[in-house]
XYZ file of C-alpha atoms in Angstrom:
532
model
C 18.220 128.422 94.314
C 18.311 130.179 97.831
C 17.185 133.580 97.956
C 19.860 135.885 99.010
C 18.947 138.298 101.421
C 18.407 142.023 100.699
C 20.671 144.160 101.859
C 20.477 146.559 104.922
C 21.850 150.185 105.777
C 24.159 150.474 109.092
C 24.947 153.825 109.197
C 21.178 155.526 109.534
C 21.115 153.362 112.598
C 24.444 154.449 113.766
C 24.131 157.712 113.715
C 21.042 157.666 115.439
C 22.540 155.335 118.514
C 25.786 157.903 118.390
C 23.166 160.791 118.894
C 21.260 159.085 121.619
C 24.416 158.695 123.774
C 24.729 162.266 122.819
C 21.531 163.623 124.157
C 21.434 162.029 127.432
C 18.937 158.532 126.363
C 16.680 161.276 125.346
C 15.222 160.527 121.890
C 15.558 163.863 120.775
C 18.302 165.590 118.063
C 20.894 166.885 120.996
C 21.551 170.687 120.536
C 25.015 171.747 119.521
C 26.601 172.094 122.856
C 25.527 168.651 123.844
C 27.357 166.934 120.112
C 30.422 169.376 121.266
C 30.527 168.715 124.822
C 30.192 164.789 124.313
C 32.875 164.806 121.144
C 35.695 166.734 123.348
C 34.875 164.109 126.193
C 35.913 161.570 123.681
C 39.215 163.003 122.354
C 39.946 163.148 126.015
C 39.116 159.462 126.786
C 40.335 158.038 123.680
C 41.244 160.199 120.299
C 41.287 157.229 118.189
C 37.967 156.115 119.543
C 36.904 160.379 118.911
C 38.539 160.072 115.829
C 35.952 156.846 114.944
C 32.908 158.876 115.929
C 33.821 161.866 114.415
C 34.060 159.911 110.733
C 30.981 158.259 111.530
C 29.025 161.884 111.588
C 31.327 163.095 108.447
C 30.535 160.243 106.109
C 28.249 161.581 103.276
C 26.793 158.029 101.768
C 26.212 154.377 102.565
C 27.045 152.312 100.268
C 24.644 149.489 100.563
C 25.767 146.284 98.797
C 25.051 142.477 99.375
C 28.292 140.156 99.404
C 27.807 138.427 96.059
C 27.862 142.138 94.620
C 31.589 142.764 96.148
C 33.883 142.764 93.126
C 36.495 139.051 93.723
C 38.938 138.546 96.024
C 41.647 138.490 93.059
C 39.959 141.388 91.050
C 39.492 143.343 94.604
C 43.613 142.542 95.679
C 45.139 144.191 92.374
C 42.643 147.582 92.495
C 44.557 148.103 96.366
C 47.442 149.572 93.946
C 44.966 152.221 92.763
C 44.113 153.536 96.387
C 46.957 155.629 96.307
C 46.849 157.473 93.337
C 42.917 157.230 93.531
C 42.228 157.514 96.818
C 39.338 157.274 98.865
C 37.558 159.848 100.464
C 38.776 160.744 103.770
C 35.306 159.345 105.516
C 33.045 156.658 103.700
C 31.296 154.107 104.845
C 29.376 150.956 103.583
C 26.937 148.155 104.737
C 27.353 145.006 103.622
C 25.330 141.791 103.897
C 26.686 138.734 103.790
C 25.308 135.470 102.042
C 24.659 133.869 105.481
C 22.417 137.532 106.882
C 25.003 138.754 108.633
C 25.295 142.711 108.414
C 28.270 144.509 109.042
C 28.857 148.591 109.421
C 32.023 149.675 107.804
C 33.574 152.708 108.488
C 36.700 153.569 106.350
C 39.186 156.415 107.088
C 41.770 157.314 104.755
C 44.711 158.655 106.599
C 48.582 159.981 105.178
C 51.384 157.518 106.314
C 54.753 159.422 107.806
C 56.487 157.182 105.192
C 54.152 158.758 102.135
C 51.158 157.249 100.967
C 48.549 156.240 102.417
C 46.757 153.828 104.956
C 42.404 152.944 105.396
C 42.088 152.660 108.990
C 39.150 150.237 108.517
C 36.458 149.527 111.259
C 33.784 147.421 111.462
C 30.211 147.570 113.412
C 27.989 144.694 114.214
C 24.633 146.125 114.818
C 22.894 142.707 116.313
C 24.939 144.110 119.314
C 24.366 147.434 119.763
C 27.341 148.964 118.252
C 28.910 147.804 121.282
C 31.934 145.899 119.648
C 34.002 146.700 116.723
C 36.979 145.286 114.824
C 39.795 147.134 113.274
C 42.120 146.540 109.988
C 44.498 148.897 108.312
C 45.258 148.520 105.078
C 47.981 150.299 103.367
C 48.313 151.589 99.883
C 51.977 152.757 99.810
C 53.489 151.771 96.691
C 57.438 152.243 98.216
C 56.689 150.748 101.116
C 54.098 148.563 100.911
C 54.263 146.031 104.055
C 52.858 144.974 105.918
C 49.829 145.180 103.555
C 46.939 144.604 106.277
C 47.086 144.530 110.324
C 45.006 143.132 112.098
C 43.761 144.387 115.603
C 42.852 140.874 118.388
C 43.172 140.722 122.057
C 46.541 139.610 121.362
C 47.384 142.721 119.653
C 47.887 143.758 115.972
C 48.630 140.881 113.345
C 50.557 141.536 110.122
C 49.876 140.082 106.922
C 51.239 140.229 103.457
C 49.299 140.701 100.302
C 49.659 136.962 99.161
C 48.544 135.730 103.252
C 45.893 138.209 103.708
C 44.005 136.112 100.500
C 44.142 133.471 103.042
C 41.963 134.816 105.782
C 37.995 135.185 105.176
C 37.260 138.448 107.047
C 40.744 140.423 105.970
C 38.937 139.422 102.098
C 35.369 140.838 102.953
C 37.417 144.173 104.084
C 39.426 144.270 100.990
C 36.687 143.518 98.964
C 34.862 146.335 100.685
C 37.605 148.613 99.959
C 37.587 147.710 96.152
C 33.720 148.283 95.685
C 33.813 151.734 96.840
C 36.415 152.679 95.082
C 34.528 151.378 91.613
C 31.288 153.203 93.467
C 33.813 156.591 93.576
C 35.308 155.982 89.987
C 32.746 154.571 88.089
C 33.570 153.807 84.548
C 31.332 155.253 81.952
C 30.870 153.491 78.687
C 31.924 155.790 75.943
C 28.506 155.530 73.915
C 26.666 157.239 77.126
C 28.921 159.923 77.123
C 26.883 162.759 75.616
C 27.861 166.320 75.252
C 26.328 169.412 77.368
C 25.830 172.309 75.147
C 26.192 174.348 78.699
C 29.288 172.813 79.423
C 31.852 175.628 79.519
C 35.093 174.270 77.816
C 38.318 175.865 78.505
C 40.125 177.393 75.708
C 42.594 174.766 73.916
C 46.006 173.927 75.175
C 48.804 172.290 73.104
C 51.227 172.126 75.429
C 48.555 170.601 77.947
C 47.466 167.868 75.183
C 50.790 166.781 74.387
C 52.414 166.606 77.861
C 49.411 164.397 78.901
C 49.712 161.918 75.479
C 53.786 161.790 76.642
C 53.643 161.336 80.324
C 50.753 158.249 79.782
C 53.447 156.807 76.911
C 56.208 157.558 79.394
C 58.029 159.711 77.988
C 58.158 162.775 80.769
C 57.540 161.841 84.214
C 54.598 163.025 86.678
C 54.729 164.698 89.867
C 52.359 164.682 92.907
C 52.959 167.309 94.881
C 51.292 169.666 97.338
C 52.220 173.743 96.773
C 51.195 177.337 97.776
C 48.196 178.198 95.775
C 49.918 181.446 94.810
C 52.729 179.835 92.628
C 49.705 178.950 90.139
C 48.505 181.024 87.555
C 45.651 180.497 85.000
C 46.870 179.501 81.127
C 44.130 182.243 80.257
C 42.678 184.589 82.545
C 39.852 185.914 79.906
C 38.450 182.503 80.496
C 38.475 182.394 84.723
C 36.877 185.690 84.190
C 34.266 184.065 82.531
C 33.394 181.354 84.480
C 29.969 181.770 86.179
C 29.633 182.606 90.008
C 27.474 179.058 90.046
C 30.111 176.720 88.526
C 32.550 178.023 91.568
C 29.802 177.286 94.023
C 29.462 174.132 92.891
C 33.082 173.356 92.767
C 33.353 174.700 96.336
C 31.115 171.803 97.296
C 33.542 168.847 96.280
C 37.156 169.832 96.428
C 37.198 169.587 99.850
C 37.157 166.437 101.867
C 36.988 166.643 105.663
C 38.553 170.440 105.496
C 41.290 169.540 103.321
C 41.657 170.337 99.901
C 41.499 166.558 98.376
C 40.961 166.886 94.056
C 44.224 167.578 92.187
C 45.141 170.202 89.992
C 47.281 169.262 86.475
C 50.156 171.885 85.904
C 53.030 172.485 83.748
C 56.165 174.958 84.032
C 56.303 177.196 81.341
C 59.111 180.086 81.624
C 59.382 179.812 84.934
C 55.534 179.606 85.996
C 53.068 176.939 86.860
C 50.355 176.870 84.714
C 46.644 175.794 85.135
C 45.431 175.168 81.568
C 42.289 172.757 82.332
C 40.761 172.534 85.917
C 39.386 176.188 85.925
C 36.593 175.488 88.319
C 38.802 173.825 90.962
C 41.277 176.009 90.854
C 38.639 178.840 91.760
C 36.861 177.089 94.273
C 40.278 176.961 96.046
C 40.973 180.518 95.585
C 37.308 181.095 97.167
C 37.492 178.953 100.184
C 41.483 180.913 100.483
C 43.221 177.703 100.347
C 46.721 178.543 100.555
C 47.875 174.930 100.065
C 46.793 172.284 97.444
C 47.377 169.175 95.697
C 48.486 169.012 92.486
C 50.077 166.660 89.505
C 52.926 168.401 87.624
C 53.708 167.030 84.387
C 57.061 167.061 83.139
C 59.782 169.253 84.967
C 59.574 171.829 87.139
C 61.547 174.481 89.598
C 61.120 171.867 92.900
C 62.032 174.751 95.467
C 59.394 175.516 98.409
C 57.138 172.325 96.579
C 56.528 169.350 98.930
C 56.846 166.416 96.384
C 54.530 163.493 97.097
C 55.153 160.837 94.467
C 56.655 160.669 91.234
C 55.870 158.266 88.418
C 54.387 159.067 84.356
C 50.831 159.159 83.225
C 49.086 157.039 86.083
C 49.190 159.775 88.214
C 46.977 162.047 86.277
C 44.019 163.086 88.053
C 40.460 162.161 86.584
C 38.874 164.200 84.264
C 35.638 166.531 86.670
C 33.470 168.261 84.157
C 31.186 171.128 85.679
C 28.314 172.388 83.703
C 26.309 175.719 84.103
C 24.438 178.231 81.704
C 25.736 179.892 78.929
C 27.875 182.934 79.879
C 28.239 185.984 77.845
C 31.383 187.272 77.338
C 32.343 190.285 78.188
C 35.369 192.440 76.907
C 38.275 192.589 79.813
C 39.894 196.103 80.548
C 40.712 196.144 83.497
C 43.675 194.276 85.872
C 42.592 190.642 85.346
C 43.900 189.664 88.926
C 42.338 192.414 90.402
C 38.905 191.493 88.478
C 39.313 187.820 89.783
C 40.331 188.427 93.343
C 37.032 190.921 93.769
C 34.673 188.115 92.113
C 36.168 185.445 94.331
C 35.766 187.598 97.849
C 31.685 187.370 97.430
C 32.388 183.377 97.327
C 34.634 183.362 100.298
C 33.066 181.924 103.430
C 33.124 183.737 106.915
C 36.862 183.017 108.577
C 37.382 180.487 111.170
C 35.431 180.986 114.268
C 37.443 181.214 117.968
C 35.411 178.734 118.774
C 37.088 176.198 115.830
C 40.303 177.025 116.644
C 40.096 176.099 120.383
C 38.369 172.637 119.377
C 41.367 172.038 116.904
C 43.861 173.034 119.837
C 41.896 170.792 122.669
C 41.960 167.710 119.937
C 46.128 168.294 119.525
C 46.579 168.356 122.835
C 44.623 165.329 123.775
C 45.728 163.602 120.879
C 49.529 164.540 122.580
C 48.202 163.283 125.979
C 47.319 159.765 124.611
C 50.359 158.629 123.186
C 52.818 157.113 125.327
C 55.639 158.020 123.404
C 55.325 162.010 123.505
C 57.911 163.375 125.599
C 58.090 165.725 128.100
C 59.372 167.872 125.846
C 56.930 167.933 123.481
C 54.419 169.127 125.926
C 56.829 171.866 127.074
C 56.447 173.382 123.559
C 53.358 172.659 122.987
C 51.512 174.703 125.968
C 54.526 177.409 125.282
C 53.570 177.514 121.838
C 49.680 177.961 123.040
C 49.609 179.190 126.515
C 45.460 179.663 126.399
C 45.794 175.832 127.810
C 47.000 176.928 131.177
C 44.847 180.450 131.084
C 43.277 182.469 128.367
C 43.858 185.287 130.913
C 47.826 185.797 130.793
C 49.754 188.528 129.512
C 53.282 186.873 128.565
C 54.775 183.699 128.924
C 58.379 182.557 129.471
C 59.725 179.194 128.990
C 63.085 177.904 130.431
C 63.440 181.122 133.191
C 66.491 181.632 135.040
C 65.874 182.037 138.607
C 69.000 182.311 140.684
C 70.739 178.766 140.697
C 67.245 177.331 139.110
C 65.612 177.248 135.885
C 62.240 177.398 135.961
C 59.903 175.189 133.124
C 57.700 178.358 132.449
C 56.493 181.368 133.681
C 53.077 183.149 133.020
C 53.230 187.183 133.697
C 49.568 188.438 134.670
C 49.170 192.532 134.295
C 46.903 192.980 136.501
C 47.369 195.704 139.492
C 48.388 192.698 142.469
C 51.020 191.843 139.774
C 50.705 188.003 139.823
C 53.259 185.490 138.206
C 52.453 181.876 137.908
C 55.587 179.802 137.650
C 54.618 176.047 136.343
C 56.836 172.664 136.289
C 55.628 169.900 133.880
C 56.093 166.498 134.485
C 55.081 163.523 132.425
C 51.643 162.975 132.074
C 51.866 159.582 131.899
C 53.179 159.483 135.843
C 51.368 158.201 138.576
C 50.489 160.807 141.554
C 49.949 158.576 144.754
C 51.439 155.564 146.279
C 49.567 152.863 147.279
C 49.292 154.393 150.245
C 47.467 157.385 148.858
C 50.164 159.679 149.745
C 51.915 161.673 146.900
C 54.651 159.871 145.453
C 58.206 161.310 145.940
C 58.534 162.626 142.418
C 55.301 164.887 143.264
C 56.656 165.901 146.139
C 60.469 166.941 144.709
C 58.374 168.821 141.890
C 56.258 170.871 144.601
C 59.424 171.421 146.425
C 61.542 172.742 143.210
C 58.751 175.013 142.142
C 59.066 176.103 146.068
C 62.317 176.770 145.503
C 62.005 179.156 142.441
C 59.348 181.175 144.464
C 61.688 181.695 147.502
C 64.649 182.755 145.255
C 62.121 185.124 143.283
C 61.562 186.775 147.294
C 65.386 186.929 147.808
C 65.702 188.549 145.075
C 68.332 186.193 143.899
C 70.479 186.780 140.635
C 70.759 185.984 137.976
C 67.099 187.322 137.107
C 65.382 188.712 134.157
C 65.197 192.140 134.018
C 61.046 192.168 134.483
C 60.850 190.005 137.283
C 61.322 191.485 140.604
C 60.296 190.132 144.209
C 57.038 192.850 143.788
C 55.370 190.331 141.853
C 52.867 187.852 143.669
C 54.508 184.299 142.904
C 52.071 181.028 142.788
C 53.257 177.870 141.225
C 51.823 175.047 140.490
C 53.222 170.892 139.168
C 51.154 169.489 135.731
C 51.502 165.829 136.270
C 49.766 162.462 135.094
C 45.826 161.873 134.256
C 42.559 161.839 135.999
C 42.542 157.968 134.571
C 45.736 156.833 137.037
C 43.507 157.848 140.645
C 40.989 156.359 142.522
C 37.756 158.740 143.484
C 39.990 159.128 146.972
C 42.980 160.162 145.654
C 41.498 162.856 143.679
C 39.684 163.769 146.663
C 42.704 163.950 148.806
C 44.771 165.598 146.371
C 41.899 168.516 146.154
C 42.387 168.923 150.163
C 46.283 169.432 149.534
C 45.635 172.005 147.157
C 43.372 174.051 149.162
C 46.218 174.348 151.411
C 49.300 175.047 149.492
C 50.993 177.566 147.652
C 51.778 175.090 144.678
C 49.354 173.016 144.145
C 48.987 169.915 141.836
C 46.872 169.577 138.784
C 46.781 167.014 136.006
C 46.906 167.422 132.306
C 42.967 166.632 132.117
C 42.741 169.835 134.405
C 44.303 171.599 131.461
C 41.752 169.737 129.322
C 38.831 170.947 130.944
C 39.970 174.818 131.535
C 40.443 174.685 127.408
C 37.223 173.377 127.216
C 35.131 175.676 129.476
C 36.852 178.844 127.269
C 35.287 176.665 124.628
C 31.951 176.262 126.055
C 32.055 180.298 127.151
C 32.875 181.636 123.153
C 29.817 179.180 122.048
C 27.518 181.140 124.181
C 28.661 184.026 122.764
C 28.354 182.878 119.019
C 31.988 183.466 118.546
């Protein structure tokens, strides 16, 4: 019998080529800056590509498994069903070995379709290359919608298959196969005569209602809801118990309820007079409270009020979450006197971790944006509210900003409002960034050049004091202006140059959504320094 070969870990090795690139080709850990500097680059180039990366350095395990130990292609097509209602986590990855030697890297995102459900963006790394090609399947686990089952990226562009035609191609099979054995790895059935009980397990006080809506919604009697709500419409079945619950069990809790920053393991309610209930999952509903969650997921059995609840799914007993038992040391129990709530809330501040740093938010806002920037179908529109709704993209110095400004006959995109002594404004006009700048000819294309000319316009009629006007603006303020239009990506090295020379010179000048890109990103790099 041929020896199969052993199997051998991708992701060790990917990380460390990702880090390389990050550091310069210096084999040395890069410092923060560098990993921050390098991942915003990305999201600028390419978000999806980022986005790859990114889940790469987030994945906590790799799961290491030869071929022959991948559960069957028919046994691995009917557990897809169960990657909705059991889903992955939002970042895993696995190596797998094939019976010929051949290694593959597999990263797999789990993402939310518009439509509900979800989809495993699914991409795969050949490390006898470098890392230097990939291939990319989706697979979707949407049970009301539930084609096309796999897509295929090729040169061509995406392929579709079915369930029953993607059994038909070899390397959509080692995917799905892929997909099945993590998600026995992540759910792992435990014989009942290995179950053994902890006497430092902390069990909740019995609930009846609890027991017998769970025995009904698994015979199908009452239905099941997924849904995601507002932490605050959740109260405990007994608060003399969450009182009791060690400092240590929330701790640990904190550790695995989130998945990628969003809360990711289910709560199981019930409505009783009016109220949602928590009657079991005492740890995880504390964690939540800890980290100051203010959204999270959640299985309602039987029915409920449904206002101000986003519902996800409905079905019976499948939808039940599975059973997480925490254990600690015994805990003594003290006599409650005082406001419960109040006793909770102060126990749960010592757990809560330090707020969201400046710096966080920016790297969020830069990652919208360029995630904005690289689809082709966002309109102009959408970028007009976007920078109105966060006008630190154009300068984290203004005062006020205006959107859609009357300006004698004209109506001006937006305006920024400086309040410094020279009284500056800074009218802007956005374009689409997906325009080009230059001709052939290297001279600005007439679009430009009717955009530099409106924004012109506005500044005269602001020196004319034309009407109508808003009240605050008045031909003492210093007007600039300037046109947002297309990506670095669309010129040559000499048209960038030459458009830099007609900016030095004009009162308008033109700038490109990556120059909005990399003014967001030097605030960024300036409130790192400063540890904010």
């Amino acid at each position: 019998m041929k020896k199969l070969p052993e199997p051998v870990p991708v992701l060790r090795e990917l990380r460390r080529t990702l880090l390389l690139e990050m550091s310069g080709g210096k084999k040395r850990v890069p410092t923060d800056g560098e990993i921050r500097a390098w991942m915003l680059e990305q999201y600028r180039l390419n978000p999806v590509t980022a986005d790859v990366y990114r889940s790469t350095l987030l994945a906590k395990e790799d799961l290491v498994l030869r071929e022959d130990e991948l559960p069957r292609t028919g046994e691995a097509l009917d557990l897809m069903s169960s990657l909705e209602d059991r889903p992955l986590p939002k970042n895993c990855f696995a190596s797998i070995t094939t019976t010929d030697g051949a290694v593959h890297g597999i990263l797999m995102q789990q993402e939310q379709l518009q439509v509900g459900g979800l989809v495993y963006a699914v991409t795969i790394f050949s490390p006898t290359d470098q890392f230097s090609t990939v291939s990319r399947v989706e697979v979707r686990a949407c049970s009301h919608e539930p084609e096309p089952f796999v897509s295929l990226m090729t040169q061509s562009g995406w392929h579709r298959y079915s369930k029953t035609d993607a059994a038909q191609n070899e390397f959509v099979v080692l995917i799905v196969r892929c997909l099945a054995a993590y998600h026995q790895y992540k759910y792992r059935k435990i014989p009942i005569g290995q179950i053994s009980s902890d006497e430092n397990i902390l069990t909740p006080p019995s609930d009846g209602t609890l027991d017998r809506l769970i025995r009904d919604a698994y015979l199908g009697i009452i239905p099941c809801t997924k849904v995601s709500l507002k932490l605050d419409r959740i109260e405990p079945e007994d608060m003399d118990f969450a009182l009791q619950i060690s400092s240590d069990i929330i701790k640990n809790a904190m550790t695995y309820v989130v998945d990628a920053g969003i809360p990711s393991v289910e709560l199981l309610l019930y409505e009783r007079h009016g109220k949602l209930v928590m009657g079991d999952d005492y740890p995880i509903y504390l964690a939540y409270r800890a980290l100051l969650y203010k959204d999270v997921p959640a299985v309602i059995i039987g029915s409920f009020n449904r206002e101000g609840i986003n519902i996800i799914r409905e079905g019976h007993g499948e939808l039940i979450p599975p059973i997480v038992v925490a254990s600690a040391a015994p805990v003594k129990v003290k006599k409650i006197v005082s406001d419960q709530q109040k006793q909770l809330k102060q126990k749960l501040s010592l757990l809560a971790p330090v707020g969201p740093t400046s710096t966080g938010h920016f790297e969020n806002l830069y990652v919208s944006f360029a995630r904005l920037l690289a689809d082709h179908k966002t309109a102009e529109r959408d970028l007009h509210r976007f920078i109105a709704t966060h006008p630190v993209i154009v300068d984290s110095h203004l005062a006020s900003m205006y959107s859609e400004v009357c300006i004698g006959s004209y109506r001006a995109d937006l305006i920024l409002r400086y309040e410094q002594l020279d009284k500056r404004i800074l009218l802007i006009e956005l374009e689409r960034h997906d325009d080009l700048i230059f001709k052939r000819s290297n001279r600005l294309r007439d679009k430009v050049n009717h955009a530099v000319q409106q924004v012109e316009d506005w500044i005269s009629s602001i020196r004319e004091d034309a009407t109508p006007m808003p009240e605050w603006l008045d031909k003492s303020y210093v007007p600039e202006g300037v046109v947002v239009i297309g990506r670095n990506k669309d010129m040559t090295r000499v048209q960038r140059d030459t458009l830099f020379n007609i900016n030095s010179n004009r009162v308008v000048k033109v700038i490109t959504y990556d120059d909005l890109l990399e003014r967001l990103k030097r605030l960024i790099d300036m409130l790192a320094r400063r540890n904010l």
